């Protein structure tokens, strides 16, 4: 489910869908998504909260998104929440490539890939620290796909 307030630039929805499609393509359908208009049916919710907790550390770096899980009363993951912003700390609108990269990364978190490599090398994801100056679209590497296959091959219990 994607909540699209009126103040969000039009290009966000196609870029969000492109990022989800890229995960499907990279996993050759092992992971798939279906969009819904009903937030209560969704396992992943993308939204643009008005009170997004901004941290502006410099003119160039700031948080543009966050991902977190909500849990049921038994401690099981109920859904993943991806919260997005539209502008940097200088009130400049994030470009399309950056929105795509941000959502691609947060989907990876939603699927279970938790850390960041802190490096952006050869346009390969896992997981670049998103930087608006890169102007390129990261790709999902084989290690990410293999990690997902391993994660989803383990029968879940309270410890994993």
PDB file of C-alpha atoms in Angstrom:
ATOM      1  CA  UNK A   1       0.000   0.000   0.000  1.00  0.00           C
ATOM      2  CA  UNK A   2       1.273   3.458  -0.880  1.00  0.00           C
ATOM      3  CA  UNK A   3      -0.238   6.512   0.777  1.00  0.00           C
ATOM      4  CA  UNK A   4       0.266   9.415  -1.643  1.00  0.00           C
ATOM      5  CA  UNK A   5      -0.654  12.802  -0.156  1.00  0.00           C
ATOM      6  CA  UNK A   6      -1.352  15.612  -2.612  1.00  0.00           C
ATOM      7  CA  UNK A   7       1.939  17.391  -1.836  1.00  0.00           C
ATOM      8  CA  UNK A   8       4.060  14.439  -3.033  1.00  0.00           C
ATOM      9  CA  UNK A   9       5.566  14.907  -6.518  1.00  0.00           C
ATOM     10  CA  UNK A  10       3.858  12.841  -9.245  1.00  0.00           C
ATOM     11  CA  UNK A  11       7.033  10.928 -10.105  1.00  0.00           C
ATOM     12  CA  UNK A  12       7.155   9.216  -6.696  1.00  0.00           C
ATOM     13  CA  UNK A  13       4.506   6.570  -7.405  1.00  0.00           C
ATOM     14  CA  UNK A  14       6.142   5.260 -10.595  1.00  0.00           C
ATOM     15  CA  UNK A  15       9.556   5.226  -8.893  1.00  0.00           C
ATOM     16  CA  UNK A  16       8.150   3.338  -5.893  1.00  0.00           C
ATOM     17  CA  UNK A  17       6.594   0.800  -8.243  1.00  0.00           C
ATOM     18  CA  UNK A  18       9.863   0.570 -10.211  1.00  0.00           C
ATOM     19  CA  UNK A  19      11.749  -0.275  -7.015  1.00  0.00           C
ATOM     20  CA  UNK A  20       9.306  -3.042  -6.062  1.00  0.00           C
ATOM     21  CA  UNK A  21       9.446  -4.381  -9.639  1.00  0.00           C
ATOM     22  CA  UNK A  22      13.249  -4.383  -9.504  1.00  0.00           C
ATOM     23  CA  UNK A  23      13.183  -6.657  -6.441  1.00  0.00           C
ATOM     24  CA  UNK A  24      10.784  -9.013  -8.259  1.00  0.00           C
ATOM     25  CA  UNK A  25      13.006  -9.070 -11.340  1.00  0.00           C
ATOM     26  CA  UNK A  26      16.225  -9.512  -9.358  1.00  0.00           C
ATOM     27  CA  UNK A  27      14.759 -12.456  -7.432  1.00  0.00           C
ATOM     28  CA  UNK A  28      13.242 -13.922 -10.621  1.00  0.00           C
ATOM     29  CA  UNK A  29       9.829 -13.935  -8.948  1.00  0.00           C
ATOM     30  CA  UNK A  30      11.010 -15.599  -5.726  1.00  0.00           C
ATOM     31  CA  UNK A  31       9.799 -12.380  -4.090  1.00  0.00           C
ATOM     32  CA  UNK A  32       6.670 -10.783  -5.518  1.00  0.00           C
ATOM     33  CA  UNK A  33       4.385  -7.910  -4.620  1.00  0.00           C
ATOM     34  CA  UNK A  34       0.771  -6.987  -5.248  1.00  0.00           C
ATOM     35  CA  UNK A  35      -0.308  -3.386  -4.727  1.00  0.00           C
ATOM     36  CA  UNK A  36      -3.528  -2.746  -2.848  1.00  0.00           C
ATOM     37  CA  UNK A  37      -5.722   0.292  -2.238  1.00  0.00           C
ATOM     38  CA  UNK A  38      -6.605  -1.043   1.203  1.00  0.00           C
ATOM     39  CA  UNK A  39      -4.005  -0.257   3.856  1.00  0.00           C
ATOM     40  CA  UNK A  40      -5.387  -2.990   6.146  1.00  0.00           C
ATOM     41  CA  UNK A  41      -4.556  -5.667   3.540  1.00  0.00           C
ATOM     42  CA  UNK A  42      -0.945  -4.545   3.114  1.00  0.00           C
ATOM     43  CA  UNK A  43       2.183  -6.252   4.425  1.00  0.00           C
ATOM     44  CA  UNK A  44       4.294  -3.237   3.457  1.00  0.00           C
ATOM     45  CA  UNK A  45       3.027   0.322   3.833  1.00  0.00           C
ATOM     46  CA  UNK A  46       4.780   3.287   2.238  1.00  0.00           C
ATOM     47  CA  UNK A  47       3.780   6.658   3.648  1.00  0.00           C
ATOM     48  CA  UNK A  48       4.818  10.293   3.941  1.00  0.00           C
ATOM     49  CA  UNK A  49       4.186  11.325   7.542  1.00  0.00           C
ATOM     50  CA  UNK A  50       3.915  15.057   8.212  1.00  0.00           C
ATOM     51  CA  UNK A  51       5.931  14.642  11.393  1.00  0.00           C
ATOM     52  CA  UNK A  52       8.800  12.664   9.848  1.00  0.00           C
ATOM     53  CA  UNK A  53      11.702  12.796  12.359  1.00  0.00           C
ATOM     54  CA  UNK A  54      14.292  14.743  10.332  1.00  0.00           C
ATOM     55  CA  UNK A  55      17.946  14.738  11.258  1.00  0.00           C
ATOM     56  CA  UNK A  56      19.906  17.298   9.289  1.00  0.00           C
ATOM     57  CA  UNK A  57      23.595  16.750   9.968  1.00  0.00           C
ATOM     58  CA  UNK A  58      24.989  18.867   7.145  1.00  0.00           C
ATOM     59  CA  UNK A  59      23.956  20.562   3.926  1.00  0.00           C
ATOM     60  CA  UNK A  60      24.560  17.340   2.005  1.00  0.00           C
ATOM     61  CA  UNK A  61      23.489  14.525   4.338  1.00  0.00           C
ATOM     62  CA  UNK A  62      20.178  13.932   6.052  1.00  0.00           C
ATOM     63  CA  UNK A  63      17.828  11.082   6.638  1.00  0.00           C
ATOM     64  CA  UNK A  64      15.325  10.743   3.805  1.00  0.00           C
ATOM     65  CA  UNK A  65      13.494   7.623   4.935  1.00  0.00           C
ATOM     66  CA  UNK A  66      13.109   5.027   7.615  1.00  0.00           C
ATOM     67  CA  UNK A  67      11.819   1.484   7.827  1.00  0.00           C
ATOM     68  CA  UNK A  68      10.424  -0.259  10.875  1.00  0.00           C
ATOM     69  CA  UNK A  69       8.246  -3.242  11.680  1.00  0.00           C
ATOM     70  CA  UNK A  70       5.040  -3.361  13.680  1.00  0.00           C
ATOM     71  CA  UNK A  71       4.334  -6.500  15.695  1.00  0.00           C
ATOM     72  CA  UNK A  72       1.267  -8.375  16.896  1.00  0.00           C
ATOM     73  CA  UNK A  73       0.640  -9.132  20.573  1.00  0.00           C
ATOM     74  CA  UNK A  74       2.702 -12.338  20.308  1.00  0.00           C
ATOM     75  CA  UNK A  75       5.761 -10.515  18.977  1.00  0.00           C
ATOM     76  CA  UNK A  76       5.404 -11.641  15.361  1.00  0.00           C
ATOM     77  CA  UNK A  77       5.990  -9.174  12.543  1.00  0.00           C
ATOM     78  CA  UNK A  78       2.635  -7.796  11.435  1.00  0.00           C
ATOM     79  CA  UNK A  79       3.855  -5.439   8.691  1.00  0.00           C
ATOM     80  CA  UNK A  80       6.705  -3.309   7.473  1.00  0.00           C
ATOM     81  CA  UNK A  81       6.406   0.454   7.412  1.00  0.00           C
ATOM     82  CA  UNK A  82       8.437   2.586   5.026  1.00  0.00           C
ATOM     83  CA  UNK A  83       8.286   6.299   5.768  1.00  0.00           C
ATOM     84  CA  UNK A  84       9.512   8.729   3.118  1.00  0.00           C
ATOM     85  CA  UNK A  85      10.163  12.427   2.710  1.00  0.00           C
ATOM     86  CA  UNK A  86      10.098  14.520  -0.445  1.00  0.00           C
ATOM     87  CA  UNK A  87      12.689  17.225   0.283  1.00  0.00           C
ATOM     88  CA  UNK A  88      16.142  17.490   1.772  1.00  0.00           C
ATOM     89  CA  UNK A  89      17.073  19.759   4.683  1.00  0.00           C
ATOM     90  CA  UNK A  90      17.591  22.650   2.258  1.00  0.00           C
ATOM     91  CA  UNK A  91      13.965  22.266   1.099  1.00  0.00           C
ATOM     92  CA  UNK A  92      15.068  20.903  -2.310  1.00  0.00           C
ATOM     93  CA  UNK A  93      12.927  18.148  -3.848  1.00  0.00           C
ATOM     94  CA  UNK A  94      14.730  14.812  -4.046  1.00  0.00           C
ATOM     95  CA  UNK A  95      15.341  13.739  -7.673  1.00  0.00           C
ATOM     96  CA  UNK A  96      13.740  10.641  -9.215  1.00  0.00           C
ATOM     97  CA  UNK A  97      16.875   8.486  -9.118  1.00  0.00           C
ATOM     98  CA  UNK A  98      17.270   9.148  -5.424  1.00  0.00           C
ATOM     99  CA  UNK A  99      13.645   8.287  -4.626  1.00  0.00           C
ATOM    100  CA  UNK A 100      14.111   5.004  -6.500  1.00  0.00           C
ATOM    101  CA  UNK A 101      17.347   4.234  -4.591  1.00  0.00           C
ATOM    102  CA  UNK A 102      15.795   5.124  -1.235  1.00  0.00           C
ATOM    103  CA  UNK A 103      12.750   2.909  -1.782  1.00  0.00           C
ATOM    104  CA  UNK A 104      14.892   0.068  -3.176  1.00  0.00           C
ATOM    105  CA  UNK A 105      16.946   0.123   0.024  1.00  0.00           C
ATOM    106  CA  UNK A 106      13.918   0.277   2.328  1.00  0.00           C
ATOM    107  CA  UNK A 107      12.250  -2.635   0.519  1.00  0.00           C
ATOM    108  CA  UNK A 108      15.413  -4.640   1.184  1.00  0.00           C
ATOM    109  CA  UNK A 109      15.051  -3.830   4.879  1.00  0.00           C
ATOM    110  CA  UNK A 110      11.394  -4.845   4.729  1.00  0.00           C
ATOM    111  CA  UNK A 111      12.404  -8.203   3.276  1.00  0.00           C
ATOM    112  CA  UNK A 112      14.899  -8.846   6.063  1.00  0.00           C
ATOM    113  CA  UNK A 113      18.207  -7.367   4.882  1.00  0.00           C
ATOM    114  CA  UNK A 114      19.150  -5.235   7.852  1.00  0.00           C
ATOM    115  CA  UNK A 115      22.557  -3.548   7.580  1.00  0.00           C
ATOM    116  CA  UNK A 116      24.342  -1.047   5.371  1.00  0.00           C
ATOM    117  CA  UNK A 117      27.708  -1.550   3.799  1.00  0.00           C
ATOM    118  CA  UNK A 118      28.264   2.196   3.935  1.00  0.00           C
ATOM    119  CA  UNK A 119      29.799   2.022   0.472  1.00  0.00           C
ATOM    120  CA  UNK A 120      28.464   2.752  -2.969  1.00  0.00           C
ATOM    121  CA  UNK A 121      30.647   0.839  -5.377  1.00  0.00           C
ATOM    122  CA  UNK A 122      29.873  -0.149  -8.961  1.00  0.00           C
ATOM    123  CA  UNK A 123      26.236   0.916  -8.471  1.00  0.00           C
ATOM    124  CA  UNK A 124      25.661  -2.236  -6.427  1.00  0.00           C
ATOM    125  CA  UNK A 125      23.225  -2.491  -3.586  1.00  0.00           C
ATOM    126  CA  UNK A 126      23.783  -3.876  -0.326  1.00  0.00           C
ATOM    127  CA  UNK A 127      23.323  -1.325   0.888  1.00  0.00           C
ATOM    128  CA  UNK A 128      24.572   2.012  -0.313  1.00  0.00           C
ATOM    129  CA  UNK A 129      24.210   4.964   1.952  1.00  0.00           C
ATOM    130  CA  UNK A 130      21.917   6.958  -0.293  1.00  0.00           C
ATOM    131  CA  UNK A 131      23.458  10.222  -1.438  1.00  0.00           C
ATOM    132  CA  UNK A 132      21.651  12.690  -3.665  1.00  0.00           C
ATOM    133  CA  UNK A 133      24.834  13.437  -5.596  1.00  0.00           C
ATOM    134  CA  UNK A 134      25.251   9.939  -7.046  1.00  0.00           C
ATOM    135  CA  UNK A 135      22.609  10.367  -9.767  1.00  0.00           C
ATOM    136  CA  UNK A 136      22.633   6.664 -10.593  1.00  0.00           C
ATOM    137  CA  UNK A 137      20.305   3.784  -9.923  1.00  0.00           C
ATOM    138  CA  UNK A 138      21.785   1.064  -7.734  1.00  0.00           C
ATOM    139  CA  UNK A 139      21.347  -2.576  -8.675  1.00  0.00           C
ATOM    140  CA  UNK A 140      20.693  -5.503  -6.380  1.00  0.00           C
ATOM    141  CA  UNK A 141      23.670  -7.814  -6.158  1.00  0.00           C
ATOM    142  CA  UNK A 142      23.779 -11.609  -6.094  1.00  0.00           C
ATOM    143  CA  UNK A 143      24.770 -11.696  -2.411  1.00  0.00           C
ATOM    144  CA  UNK A 144      21.516  -9.912  -1.513  1.00  0.00           C
ATOM    145  CA  UNK A 145      19.481 -12.449  -3.465  1.00  0.00           C
ATOM    146  CA  UNK A 146      21.346 -15.373  -1.892  1.00  0.00           C
ATOM    147  CA  UNK A 147      20.825 -13.881   1.576  1.00  0.00           C
ATOM    148  CA  UNK A 148      17.089 -13.573   0.950  1.00  0.00           C
ATOM    149  CA  UNK A 149      16.888 -17.172  -0.264  1.00  0.00           C
ATOM    150  CA  UNK A 150      18.615 -18.286   2.943  1.00  0.00           C
ATOM    151  CA  UNK A 151      16.419 -16.110   5.166  1.00  0.00           C
ATOM    152  CA  UNK A 152      13.232 -17.463   3.595  1.00  0.00           C
ATOM    153  CA  UNK A 153      14.399 -21.086   3.695  1.00  0.00           C
ATOM    154  CA  UNK A 154      14.551 -21.094   7.513  1.00  0.00           C
ATOM    155  CA  UNK A 155      11.390 -22.012   9.362  1.00  0.00           C
ATOM    156  CA  UNK A 156      10.668 -18.989  11.563  1.00  0.00           C
ATOM    157  CA  UNK A 157      10.291 -19.134  15.311  1.00  0.00           C
ATOM    158  CA  UNK A 158      10.674 -16.637  18.130  1.00  0.00           C
ATOM    159  CA  UNK A 159      14.479 -16.619  17.872  1.00  0.00           C
ATOM    160  CA  UNK A 160      14.819 -15.959  14.120  1.00  0.00           C
TER     161      UNK A 160
END
